[in-house]
Coordinates of C-alpha atoms in Angstrom, one line a residue:
M50 CA 37.2 -11.0 39.5
R51 CA 34.3 -12.9 38.0
C52 CA 34.5 -15.6 40.7
I53 CA 34.7 -13.0 43.5
N54 CA 31.7 -11.1 42.1
N55 CA 29.7 -14.4 41.9
T56 CA 30.7 -15.3 45.5
D57 CA 29.6 -11.9 46.8
K58 CA 26.3 -12.2 44.9
N59 CA 25.7 -15.6 46.4
V60 CA 26.4 -14.3 49.9
T61 CA 24.0 -11.4 49.4
V62 CA 21.3 -13.7 48.1
R63 CA 21.8 -16.0 51.0
K64 CA 21.6 -13.1 53.5
Q65 CA 18.3 -12.0 51.8
K66 CA 16.8 -15.4 52.1
I67 CA 17.8 -15.6 55.8
R68 CA 16.3 -12.2 56.5
K69 CA 13.1 -13.1 54.6
N70 CA 12.7 -16.3 56.6
H71 CA 13.4 -14.5 59.8
V72 CA 10.7 -11.9 59.2
R73 CA 8.2 -14.5 58.2
E74 CA 8.9 -16.6 61.3
K75 CA 8.6 -13.5 63.5
L76 CA 5.3 -12.6 61.9
I77 CA 3.9 -16.1 62.5
F78 CA 5.1 -16.1 66.1
F79 CA 3.6 -12.7 67.0
T80 CA 0.4 -13.5 65.1
I81 CA 0.0 -16.7 67.2
L82 CA 0.6 -14.7 70.4
A83 CA -2.0 -12.2 69.4
L84 CA -4.5 -14.9 68.6
I85 CA -3.8 -16.5 72.0
L86 CA -4.6 -13.2 73.7
L87 CA -7.8 -12.8 71.6
L88 CA -8.9 -16.4 72.4
A89 CA -8.1 -16.0 76.1
A90 CA -10.2 -12.8 76.2
A91 CA -13.0 -14.4 74.3
F92 CA -13.3 -17.4 76.7
A93 CA -12.1 -15.5 79.9
R94 CA -15.2 -16.4 81.9
K95 CA -14.6 -20.1 81.3
L96 CA -10.9 -19.9 82.1
C97 CA -11.4 -18.1 85.4
P98 CA -10.5 -20.3 88.4
Y99 CA -12.8 -18.2 90.6
D100 CA -15.9 -16.1 90.1
P101 CA -14.4 -12.6 89.4
D102 CA -17.3 -10.8 90.9
V103 CA -17.8 -12.7 94.2
Q104 CA -16.5 -10.8 97.3
D105 CA -14.9 -12.6 100.2
L106 CA -13.8 -10.0 102.8
L107 CA -12.0 -12.7 104.8
M108 CA -9.6 -13.1 101.9
A109 CA -9.2 -9.4 101.2
Q110 CA -5.7 -8.2 100.1
K111 CA -4.1 -11.6 100.3
P112 CA -0.7 -11.7 98.6
P113 CA 0.1 -14.0 95.7
S114 CA 0.1 -17.6 96.7
A115 CA -0.6 -21.1 95.3
E116 CA -4.3 -20.5 95.9
H117 CA -4.4 -17.0 94.3
I118 CA -1.5 -16.7 92.0
L119 CA -1.9 -12.9 91.6
G120 CA -3.4 -12.3 95.1
T121 CA -6.7 -10.8 95.9
D122 CA -8.1 -7.2 95.9
R123 CA -9.6 -5.2 98.7
Y124 CA -12.9 -7.1 98.4
G125 CA -11.3 -10.5 98.4
R126 CA -11.8 -11.1 94.7
D127 CA -9.2 -13.2 92.8
M128 CA -6.9 -10.9 90.9
F129 CA -6.1 -13.5 88.2
S130 CA -9.7 -14.0 87.4
R131 CA -10.3 -10.2 87.4
V132 CA -7.4 -9.7 85.0
L133 CA -8.7 -12.5 82.7
V134 CA -12.2 -11.0 82.6
G135 CA -10.8 -7.5 82.3
S136 CA -9.0 -8.6 79.1
T137 CA -12.3 -9.1 77.3
T138 CA -13.3 -5.4 77.8
S139 CA -9.8 -4.0 77.4
I140 CA -8.8 -5.9 74.3
Y141 CA -12.1 -6.0 72.4
A142 CA -13.1 -2.5 73.2
T143 CA -9.7 -1.4 71.9
L144 CA -10.1 -3.4 68.7
L145 CA -13.6 -2.0 68.2
L146 CA -12.2 1.5 68.6
V147 CA -9.3 0.9 66.2
A148 CA -11.7 -0.5 63.6
I149 CA -14.0 2.5 63.9
I150 CA -11.2 5.1 63.5
T151 CA -9.5 3.1 60.7
V152 CA -12.7 2.7 58.6
L153 CA -13.9 6.3 59.2
G154 CA -10.5 7.9 58.6
T155 CA -9.8 5.8 55.5
V156 CA -13.1 6.6 53.9
I157 CA -12.7 10.3 54.6
G158 CA -9.1 10.3 53.3
I159 CA -9.9 8.5 50.1
I160 CA -12.9 10.8 49.4
C161 CA -10.8 13.9 50.1
G162 CA -7.8 12.7 48.1
W163 CA -9.9 11.6 45.0
C164 CA -12.5 14.4 44.9
G165 CA -10.4 17.4 46.2
G166 CA -12.0 20.8 46.1
I167 CA -14.0 22.4 49.0
L168 CA -14.8 19.1 50.6
D169 CA -11.1 18.2 50.9
T170 CA -10.3 21.7 52.3
V171 CA -13.0 21.6 54.9
L172 CA -12.4 18.1 56.1
M173 CA -8.6 18.5 56.2
R174 CA -8.9 21.7 58.2
I175 CA -11.1 19.9 60.7
S176 CA -8.5 17.1 61.0
D177 CA -5.8 19.8 61.5
L178 CA -7.9 21.2 64.3
F179 CA -8.2 17.8 66.1
L180 CA -4.5 17.1 65.5
A181 CA -3.5 20.4 67.1
F182 CA -4.8 19.2 70.5
P183 CA -3.1 16.5 72.7
S184 CA -5.2 13.5 72.0
L185 CA -5.8 12.4 75.6
V186 CA -6.6 15.9 76.8
F187 CA -9.2 16.3 74.0
A188 CA -10.6 12.8 74.7
L189 CA -10.9 13.7 78.4
A190 CA -12.9 16.8 77.5
V191 CA -15.2 14.9 75.2
A192 CA -15.6 12.0 77.7
G193 CA -16.3 14.5 80.5
V194 CA -19.1 16.0 78.5
L195 CA -20.6 12.7 77.5
G196 CA -20.2 11.1 80.9
G197 CA -18.6 7.8 82.1
G198 CA -19.0 4.5 80.4
I199 CA -17.1 2.4 77.9
Q200 CA -19.3 3.5 75.0
N201 CA -18.6 7.2 75.7
A202 CA -14.9 6.5 76.1
I203 CA -14.8 4.8 72.7
I204 CA -16.7 7.7 71.2
A205 CA -14.3 10.2 72.8
L206 CA -11.2 8.5 71.5
A207 CA -12.8 7.9 68.0
V208 CA -13.5 11.6 67.7
I209 CA -9.8 12.4 68.1
G210 CA -8.4 9.3 66.5
W211 CA -9.7 9.4 62.9
P212 CA -7.6 12.3 61.5
K213 CA -4.4 10.2 61.5
F214 CA -5.9 7.7 59.1
A215 CA -7.6 10.3 57.1
R216 CA -4.3 12.1 56.5
L217 CA -2.6 8.8 55.6
A218 CA -5.3 7.6 53.2
R219 CA -5.5 11.0 51.5
G220 CA -1.7 11.1 50.9
L221 CA -1.7 7.5 49.5
T222 CA -4.7 8.3 47.3
L223 CA -3.0 11.4 45.9
A224 CA 0.0 9.2 45.1
Q225 CA -2.2 6.8 43.2
K226 CA -4.5 9.4 41.6
D227 CA -2.5 10.1 38.4
S228 CA -1.1 6.6 37.9
P229 CA -1.6 5.0 34.5
Y230 CA -3.9 2.2 35.7
L231 CA -6.3 4.7 37.2
M232 CA -6.4 6.7 34.0
A233 CA -7.3 3.5 32.2
V234 CA -10.0 2.8 34.7
R235 CA -11.4 6.3 34.2
L236 CA -11.4 5.8 30.4
S237 CA -13.3 2.5 30.8
G238 CA -16.2 4.5 32.3
S239 CA -16.1 3.2 35.9
I240 CA -18.1 5.3 38.4
T241 CA -16.3 7.2 41.2
P242 CA -17.3 4.9 44.1
K243 CA -16.1 1.9 42.2
I244 CA -12.8 3.5 41.5
M245 CA -12.2 4.6 45.1
F246 CA -13.2 1.4 46.8
K247 CA -12.4 -1.3 44.2
H248 CA -9.2 0.1 42.7
I249 CA -7.6 2.6 45.1
L250 CA -8.5 1.0 48.5
P251 CA -6.8 -2.4 47.8
N252 CA -3.6 -0.6 46.7
I253 CA -3.4 1.5 49.9
A254 CA -4.6 -1.1 52.4
G255 CA -1.1 -2.3 53.4
P256 CA 0.1 0.9 55.1
I257 CA -3.3 1.5 56.6
L258 CA -3.4 -2.0 58.1
V259 CA 0.1 -1.6 59.5
T260 CA -0.8 1.7 61.1
S261 CA -4.0 0.3 62.6
V262 CA -2.1 -2.6 64.2
L263 CA 0.5 -0.3 65.6
D264 CA -2.3 2.0 66.9
I265 CA -3.8 -0.8 69.0
G266 CA -1.3 -0.3 71.8
T267 CA -1.7 3.4 71.9
M268 CA -5.5 3.2 71.9
M269 CA -5.4 0.5 74.6
M270 CA -3.3 2.8 76.9
E271 CA -5.5 5.8 76.2
L272 CA -8.7 3.8 76.9
A273 CA -7.1 2.5 80.1
G274 CA -6.2 6.1 81.0
L275 CA -9.8 7.2 80.7
S276 CA -10.9 4.3 82.9
F277 CA -8.2 5.1 85.4
L278 CA -9.5 8.7 85.6
G279 CA -13.1 7.4 86.1
L280 CA -14.3 8.4 82.6
G281 CA -14.3 4.9 81.1
V282 CA -15.4 1.6 82.5
Q283 CA -17.4 2.0 85.7
P284 CA -17.1 -0.4 88.7
P285 CA -17.8 -3.2 89.4
M286 CA -17.1 -4.1 85.7
A287 CA -13.5 -5.4 85.3
E288 CA -11.1 -3.4 83.1
W289 CA -7.4 -3.0 83.4
G290 CA -7.3 0.8 83.7
S291 CA -10.1 0.9 86.3
M292 CA -8.4 -2.0 88.2
I293 CA -5.2 0.1 88.5
N294 CA -7.3 3.0 89.7
D295 CA -9.0 0.8 92.3
G296 CA -5.6 -0.4 93.7
R297 CA -3.5 2.7 93.5
S298 CA -4.5 3.9 97.0
M299 CA -3.0 0.6 98.4
L300 CA 0.1 0.5 96.2
Q301 CA 2.5 0.4 99.2
I302 CA 0.4 -2.2 101.1
S303 CA -0.8 -4.4 98.3
P304 CA 1.3 -3.6 95.2
W305 CA 0.0 -6.7 93.3
M306 CA -3.4 -5.0 92.9
V307 CA -1.7 -2.5 90.5
L308 CA 1.1 -4.7 89.2
A309 CA -1.3 -7.4 87.9
P310 CA -3.4 -5.3 85.5
G311 CA -0.4 -3.1 84.7
L312 CA 1.6 -6.1 83.6
A313 CA -1.3 -7.3 81.5
I314 CA -1.4 -4.0 79.7
F315 CA 2.4 -4.0 79.2
I316 CA 2.4 -7.6 77.7
T317 CA -0.6 -6.9 75.4
V318 CA 0.7 -3.6 74.1
M319 CA 4.2 -5.1 73.6
I320 CA 2.8 -8.0 71.6
F321 CA 0.6 -5.8 69.3
N322 CA 3.5 -3.3 68.8
L323 CA 5.9 -6.1 67.9
L324 CA 3.3 -7.6 65.6
G325 CA 2.8 -4.2 63.9
D326 CA 6.6 -3.7 63.5
T327 CA 7.0 -7.2 62.0
L328 CA 4.0 -6.7 59.7
R329 CA 5.5 -3.4 58.4
D330 CA 8.8 -5.2 57.7
F331 CA 7.0 -8.0 55.9
M332 CA 4.9 -5.6 53.8
D333 CA 7.8 -3.3 52.9
P334 CA 8.0 -3.0 49.1
K335 CA 11.7 -3.4 49.2
E336 CA 11.4 -6.6 51.1
R337 CA 8.6 -7.9 48.8
A338 CA 10.9 -7.2 45.8
K339 CA 13.6 -9.3 47.4
R340 CA 11.2 -12.1 47.9

């Protein structure tokens, strides 16, 4: 029996090591893919084979070919170059938006969870109010009031996006609030801001980071949705959502005008979602205990 138990234990340990290495390799792989996207977006202008803004009506609506691998749009602009340049706006505007709602929501959540009282009640009721509305519908209303433009689209989505992180940070803070190490910190005479942002924040950063990475795909699609409806990026500026809107009237004649930016959104969202899922597995306390 002892030999059997030892064998089973060795098999279990071996499986755990294989899973640990698999998760780590996946994390490295998807991180590299995300970095490639970010670098391509950062140097998009230098990578473009054609000027994305130059119109050539003689080349309008040409299908994909060796000369234009993704075809051209109604003005004869190279679609591959437009998609590359559009990645700068689509990806970095989304990252800015996610950074804003993550920081804002986390700060509000930590303050509410630690301080409690009337401030907690008021801010959490406000977050409940925002969460009661469909996010894109509420963002459409805010963007409609503010007007078109990428800045107003980011503001509109930030207004509706922060409550998720505030709720998460508040719950994690409440779970940490009565822990022995925080009681010791209080007895040491540390001031409240130091306790919140030096001791609580590092201990709740993991789940918040995972949530923010997973939220990149959602925010990218909502930002593209606002641009598609004319409330985000305004022509002639290249952005994937506005490019889909520009080509939808010619979907049957020139489908590549919609498929090219649509495929770019699909690939980018998939990479960041898979990165977030893998990061969640990697940072899982049970998995870390096994490592």
